[in-house]
Amino acid sequence: MRKLPEWYYNEFVQTGTDYTDKEEVMSYDRKMQRIRNIGEEVKTMLRLVDPRPDDRVLEIGCGTGEFSIELSRHCREVIALDVSEGMLEYAREKARSRNRNNISFIKGGFLTYEADDELFDAVVSQLALHHLPDFWKFTALKRINSMLKTAGRFYLRDVVFSSGIDDFDELISKLLENIPEDVKDEMASEYILHIKEEFSTFDWVMEGLIERAGFRIEESIYDNGFIASYLCIKEK
Ligand SMILES: C[S@@+](CC[C@H](N)C(=O)[O-])C[C@H]1O[C@@H](n2cnc3c(N)ncnc32)[C@H](O)[C@@H]1O
């Protein structure tokens, strides 16, 4: 891992939900299956990333490994990063149980991972970039750009607030009201931590950061006023 100056952001200190906590890791998949449509998310990711058999793909913030595992069925090699050793252990076990052996799970993140000389064909990151403040998101995006081949694909999905929303208080109250009953308490505290302590930004900020980091946004999808998916192409 690269040596960083003292003033650098420490991405290993978790903001908001603590994904180094073993219990949190254990319950993460169950909660996600309940509140997300993982099958649809995988489909969208595969359609946009369009992985090819000879591709080498990097996932940053892989969590419990679901997306790396699906990607690994369509490409040569996946490098899957996370800053939480607990998440990585869980993901390694899941990959083993599904007989996937072309994924390397490595401790590291947006700011600290040191790629080798081989550039990636594609980079994927879902629901992880919001752990960095905007200044550091830009550093992360420039680093991703530098690890990709020219015309390489970068798929980013994250919590990003839509500028079309007039009343964010109402959006967030509705979000909390609509959590399914059986996961209401645990998800409500996770959402509240997200809003209070994590660093989700606005669509116009995110689009500016992506473009200034050297990408063209080929396709963007905004869902429910707070989720964005982008297919970005490395231009320079
Ligand atoms: C909300 S989970 C998302 C996991 C998975 N991508 C998904 O979609 O289910 C966020 C993940 O990002 C990881 N993370 C937080 N900060 C990170 C960083 N700076 N670099 C890489 N991963 C990070 C956390 O440890 C956690 O596993």
PDB file of N, CA, C and O and ligand atoms in Angstrom, residues 11 14 19 28 36 59-63 67 82-84 87 108-110 126-128 131-132, ligand 1:
ATOM      1  N   GLU A  11      -8.867   6.682   4.924  1.00  0.00           N
ATOM      2  CA  GLU A  11     -10.073   5.974   4.487  1.00  0.00           C
ATOM      3  C   GLU A  11     -10.338   4.696   5.286  1.00  0.00           C
ATOM      4  O   GLU A  11     -11.389   4.080   5.126  1.00  0.00           O
ATOM      5  N   GLN A  14     -13.813   4.219   9.500  1.00  0.00           N
ATOM      6  CA  GLN A  14     -15.138   4.157   8.886  1.00  0.00           C
ATOM      7  C   GLN A  14     -15.989   5.356   9.301  1.00  0.00           C
ATOM      8  O   GLN A  14     -16.035   5.713  10.472  1.00  0.00           O
ATOM      9  N   TYR A  19     -18.590  -0.763   8.936  1.00  0.00           N
ATOM     10  CA  TYR A  19     -18.563  -2.058   8.249  1.00  0.00           C
ATOM     11  C   TYR A  19     -17.390  -2.934   8.686  1.00  0.00           C
ATOM     12  O   TYR A  19     -17.137  -3.965   8.076  1.00  0.00           O
ATOM     13  N   TYR A  28     -25.549  -7.598   6.832  1.00  0.00           N
ATOM     14  CA  TYR A  28     -25.602  -6.705   5.665  1.00  0.00           C
ATOM     15  C   TYR A  28     -26.346  -7.348   4.480  1.00  0.00           C
ATOM     16  O   TYR A  28     -27.286  -6.773   3.939  1.00  0.00           O
ATOM     17  N   ARG A  36     -33.221  -3.952  -1.388  1.00  0.00           N
ATOM     18  CA  ARG A  36     -32.749  -3.676  -2.755  1.00  0.00           C
ATOM     19  C   ARG A  36     -33.186  -4.798  -3.674  1.00  0.00           C
ATOM     20  O   ARG A  36     -33.445  -5.898  -3.216  1.00  0.00           O
ATOM     21  N   GLU A  59     -13.113  -3.794  -8.730  1.00  0.00           N
ATOM     22  CA  GLU A  59     -14.258  -3.272  -7.977  1.00  0.00           C
ATOM     23  C   GLU A  59     -13.749  -2.612  -6.703  1.00  0.00           C
ATOM     24  O   GLU A  59     -12.952  -3.207  -5.963  1.00  0.00           O
ATOM     25  N   ILE A  60     -14.220  -1.400  -6.411  1.00  0.00           N
ATOM     26  CA  ILE A  60     -13.773  -0.684  -5.207  1.00  0.00           C
ATOM     27  C   ILE A  60     -14.946  -0.575  -4.236  1.00  0.00           C
ATOM     28  O   ILE A  60     -16.014  -0.072  -4.590  1.00  0.00           O
ATOM     29  N   GLY A  61     -14.725  -1.085  -3.009  1.00  0.00           N
ATOM     30  CA  GLY A  61     -15.805  -1.091  -2.009  1.00  0.00           C
ATOM     31  C   GLY A  61     -16.731  -2.266  -2.273  1.00  0.00           C
ATOM     32  O   GLY A  61     -17.946  -2.116  -2.346  1.00  0.00           O
ATOM     33  N   CYS A  62     -16.142  -3.473  -2.376  1.00  0.00           N
ATOM     34  CA  CYS A  62     -16.907  -4.657  -2.832  1.00  0.00           C
ATOM     35  C   CYS A  62     -17.890  -5.174  -1.791  1.00  0.00           C
ATOM     36  O   CYS A  62     -18.765  -5.965  -2.110  1.00  0.00           O
ATOM     37  N   GLY A  63     -17.744  -4.741  -0.525  1.00  0.00           N
ATOM     38  CA  GLY A  63     -18.656  -5.228   0.511  1.00  0.00           C
ATOM     39  C   GLY A  63     -18.645  -6.746   0.581  1.00  0.00           C
ATOM     40  O   GLY A  63     -17.581  -7.372   0.591  1.00  0.00           O
ATOM     41  N   PHE A  67     -21.323  -8.383  -6.259  1.00  0.00           N
ATOM     42  CA  PHE A  67     -21.155  -7.848  -7.618  1.00  0.00           C
ATOM     43  C   PHE A  67     -19.852  -8.351  -8.247  1.00  0.00           C
ATOM     44  O   PHE A  67     -19.806  -8.651  -9.442  1.00  0.00           O
ATOM     45  N   ASP A  82     -11.720  -3.650  -0.537  1.00  0.00           N
ATOM     46  CA  ASP A  82     -12.550  -3.037   0.510  1.00  0.00           C
ATOM     47  C   ASP A  82     -11.620  -2.633   1.653  1.00  0.00           C
ATOM     48  O   ASP A  82     -10.557  -3.246   1.840  1.00  0.00           O
ATOM     49  N   VAL A  83     -12.034  -1.606   2.402  1.00  0.00           N
ATOM     50  CA  VAL A  83     -11.212  -1.180   3.535  1.00  0.00           C
ATOM     51  C   VAL A  83     -11.529  -1.998   4.785  1.00  0.00           C
ATOM     52  O   VAL A  83     -10.826  -1.892   5.781  1.00  0.00           O
ATOM     53  N   SER A  84     -12.605  -2.786   4.725  1.00  0.00           N
ATOM     54  CA  SER A  84     -13.003  -3.576   5.905  1.00  0.00           C
ATOM     55  C   SER A  84     -12.573  -5.035   5.743  1.00  0.00           C
ATOM     56  O   SER A  84     -13.029  -5.728   4.824  1.00  0.00           O
ATOM     57  N   MET A  87     -15.594  -7.419   5.847  1.00  0.00           N
ATOM     58  CA  MET A  87     -16.313  -7.552   4.570  1.00  0.00           C
ATOM     59  C   MET A  87     -15.533  -8.485   3.639  1.00  0.00           C
ATOM     60  O   MET A  87     -16.098  -9.349   2.979  1.00  0.00           O
ATOM     61  N   GLY A 108      -7.839  -2.494   0.743  1.00  0.00           N
ATOM     62  CA  GLY A 108      -7.407  -1.234   0.147  1.00  0.00           C
ATOM     63  C   GLY A 108      -8.622  -0.462  -0.289  1.00  0.00           C
ATOM     64  O   GLY A 108      -9.746  -0.981  -0.265  1.00  0.00           O
ATOM     65  N   GLY A 109      -8.403   0.781  -0.686  1.00  0.00           N
ATOM     66  CA  GLY A 109      -9.556   1.595  -1.059  1.00  0.00           C
ATOM     67  C   GLY A 109      -9.227   2.584  -2.152  1.00  0.00           C
ATOM     68  O   GLY A 109      -8.166   2.503  -2.795  1.00  0.00           O
ATOM     69  N   PHE A 110     -10.147   3.518  -2.357  1.00  0.00           N
ATOM     70  CA  PHE A 110     -10.032   4.521  -3.421  1.00  0.00           C
ATOM     71  C   PHE A 110      -8.699   5.273  -3.366  1.00  0.00           C
ATOM     72  O   PHE A 110      -8.123   5.591  -4.394  1.00  0.00           O
ATOM     73  N   GLN A 126     -19.970   0.542  -6.219  1.00  0.00           N
ATOM     74  CA  GLN A 126     -21.383   0.721  -5.868  1.00  0.00           C
ATOM     75  C   GLN A 126     -21.514   1.070  -4.407  1.00  0.00           C
ATOM     76  O   GLN A 126     -21.021   0.349  -3.530  1.00  0.00           O
ATOM     77  N   LEU A 127     -22.212   2.161  -4.142  1.00  0.00           N
ATOM     78  CA  LEU A 127     -22.571   2.592  -2.782  1.00  0.00           C
ATOM     79  C   LEU A 127     -21.356   2.704  -1.862  1.00  0.00           C
ATOM     80  O   LEU A 127     -21.429   2.361  -0.676  1.00  0.00           O
ATOM     81  N   ALA A 128     -20.241   3.152  -2.391  1.00  0.00           N
ATOM     82  CA  ALA A 128     -19.028   3.257  -1.574  1.00  0.00           C
ATOM     83  C   ALA A 128     -18.378   4.638  -1.652  1.00  0.00           C
ATOM     84  O   ALA A 128     -17.827   5.119  -0.655  1.00  0.00           O
ATOM     85  N   HIS A 131     -18.482   7.506   0.969  1.00  0.00           N
ATOM     86  CA  HIS A 131     -17.720   7.483   2.221  1.00  0.00           C
ATOM     87  C   HIS A 131     -16.624   8.549   2.223  1.00  0.00           C
ATOM     88  O   HIS A 131     -16.005   8.784   3.266  1.00  0.00           O
ATOM     89  N   LEU A 132     -16.374   9.161   1.062  1.00  0.00           N
ATOM     90  CA  LEU A 132     -15.339  10.213   1.000  1.00  0.00           C
ATOM     91  C   LEU A 132     -15.989  11.588   0.834  1.00  0.00           C
ATOM     92  O   LEU A 132     -16.919  11.741   0.028  1.00  0.00           O
TER      93      LEU A 132
HETATM   94  C1  LIG B   1     -22.723   0.361   1.681  1.00  0.00           C
HETATM   95  S1  LIG B   1     -21.411  -0.782   1.507  1.00  0.00           S
HETATM   96  C2  LIG B   1     -21.607  -1.245  -0.220  1.00  0.00           C
HETATM   97  C3  LIG B   1     -21.062  -2.615  -0.504  1.00  0.00           C
HETATM   98  C4  LIG B   1     -21.334  -3.159  -1.910  1.00  0.00           C
HETATM   99  N1  LIG B   1     -20.623  -2.407  -2.919  1.00  0.00           N
HETATM  100  C5  LIG B   1     -22.813  -3.151  -2.217  1.00  0.00           C
HETATM  101  O1  LIG B   1     -23.249  -2.485  -3.169  1.00  0.00           O
HETATM  102  O2  LIG B   1     -23.558  -3.846  -1.505  1.00  0.00           O
HETATM  103  C6  LIG B   1     -19.994   0.274   1.462  1.00  0.00           C
HETATM  104  C7  LIG B   1     -18.692  -0.496   1.408  1.00  0.00           C
HETATM  105  O3  LIG B   1     -17.646   0.422   1.077  1.00  0.00           O
HETATM  106  C8  LIG B   1     -16.537   0.158   1.908  1.00  0.00           C
HETATM  107  N2  LIG B   1     -15.727   1.387   1.967  1.00  0.00           N
HETATM  108  C9  LIG B   1     -15.868   2.461   2.761  1.00  0.00           C
HETATM  109  N3  LIG B   1     -14.928   3.385   2.497  1.00  0.00           N
HETATM  110  C10 LIG B   1     -14.166   2.874   1.482  1.00  0.00           C
HETATM  111  C11 LIG B   1     -13.007   3.335   0.773  1.00  0.00           C
HETATM  112  N4  LIG B   1     -12.478   4.525   1.020  1.00  0.00           N
HETATM  113  N5  LIG B   1     -12.487   2.538  -0.178  1.00  0.00           N
HETATM  114  C12 LIG B   1     -13.036   1.320  -0.463  1.00  0.00           C
HETATM  115  N6  LIG B   1     -14.112   0.834   0.192  1.00  0.00           N
HETATM  116  C13 LIG B   1     -14.669   1.594   1.145  1.00  0.00           C
HETATM  117  C14 LIG B   1     -17.144  -0.295   3.237  1.00  0.00           C
HETATM  118  O4  LIG B   1     -16.227  -1.016   4.027  1.00  0.00           O
HETATM  119  C15 LIG B   1     -18.313  -1.133   2.739  1.00  0.00           C
HETATM  120  O5  LIG B   1     -17.943  -2.470   2.517  1.00  0.00           O
END
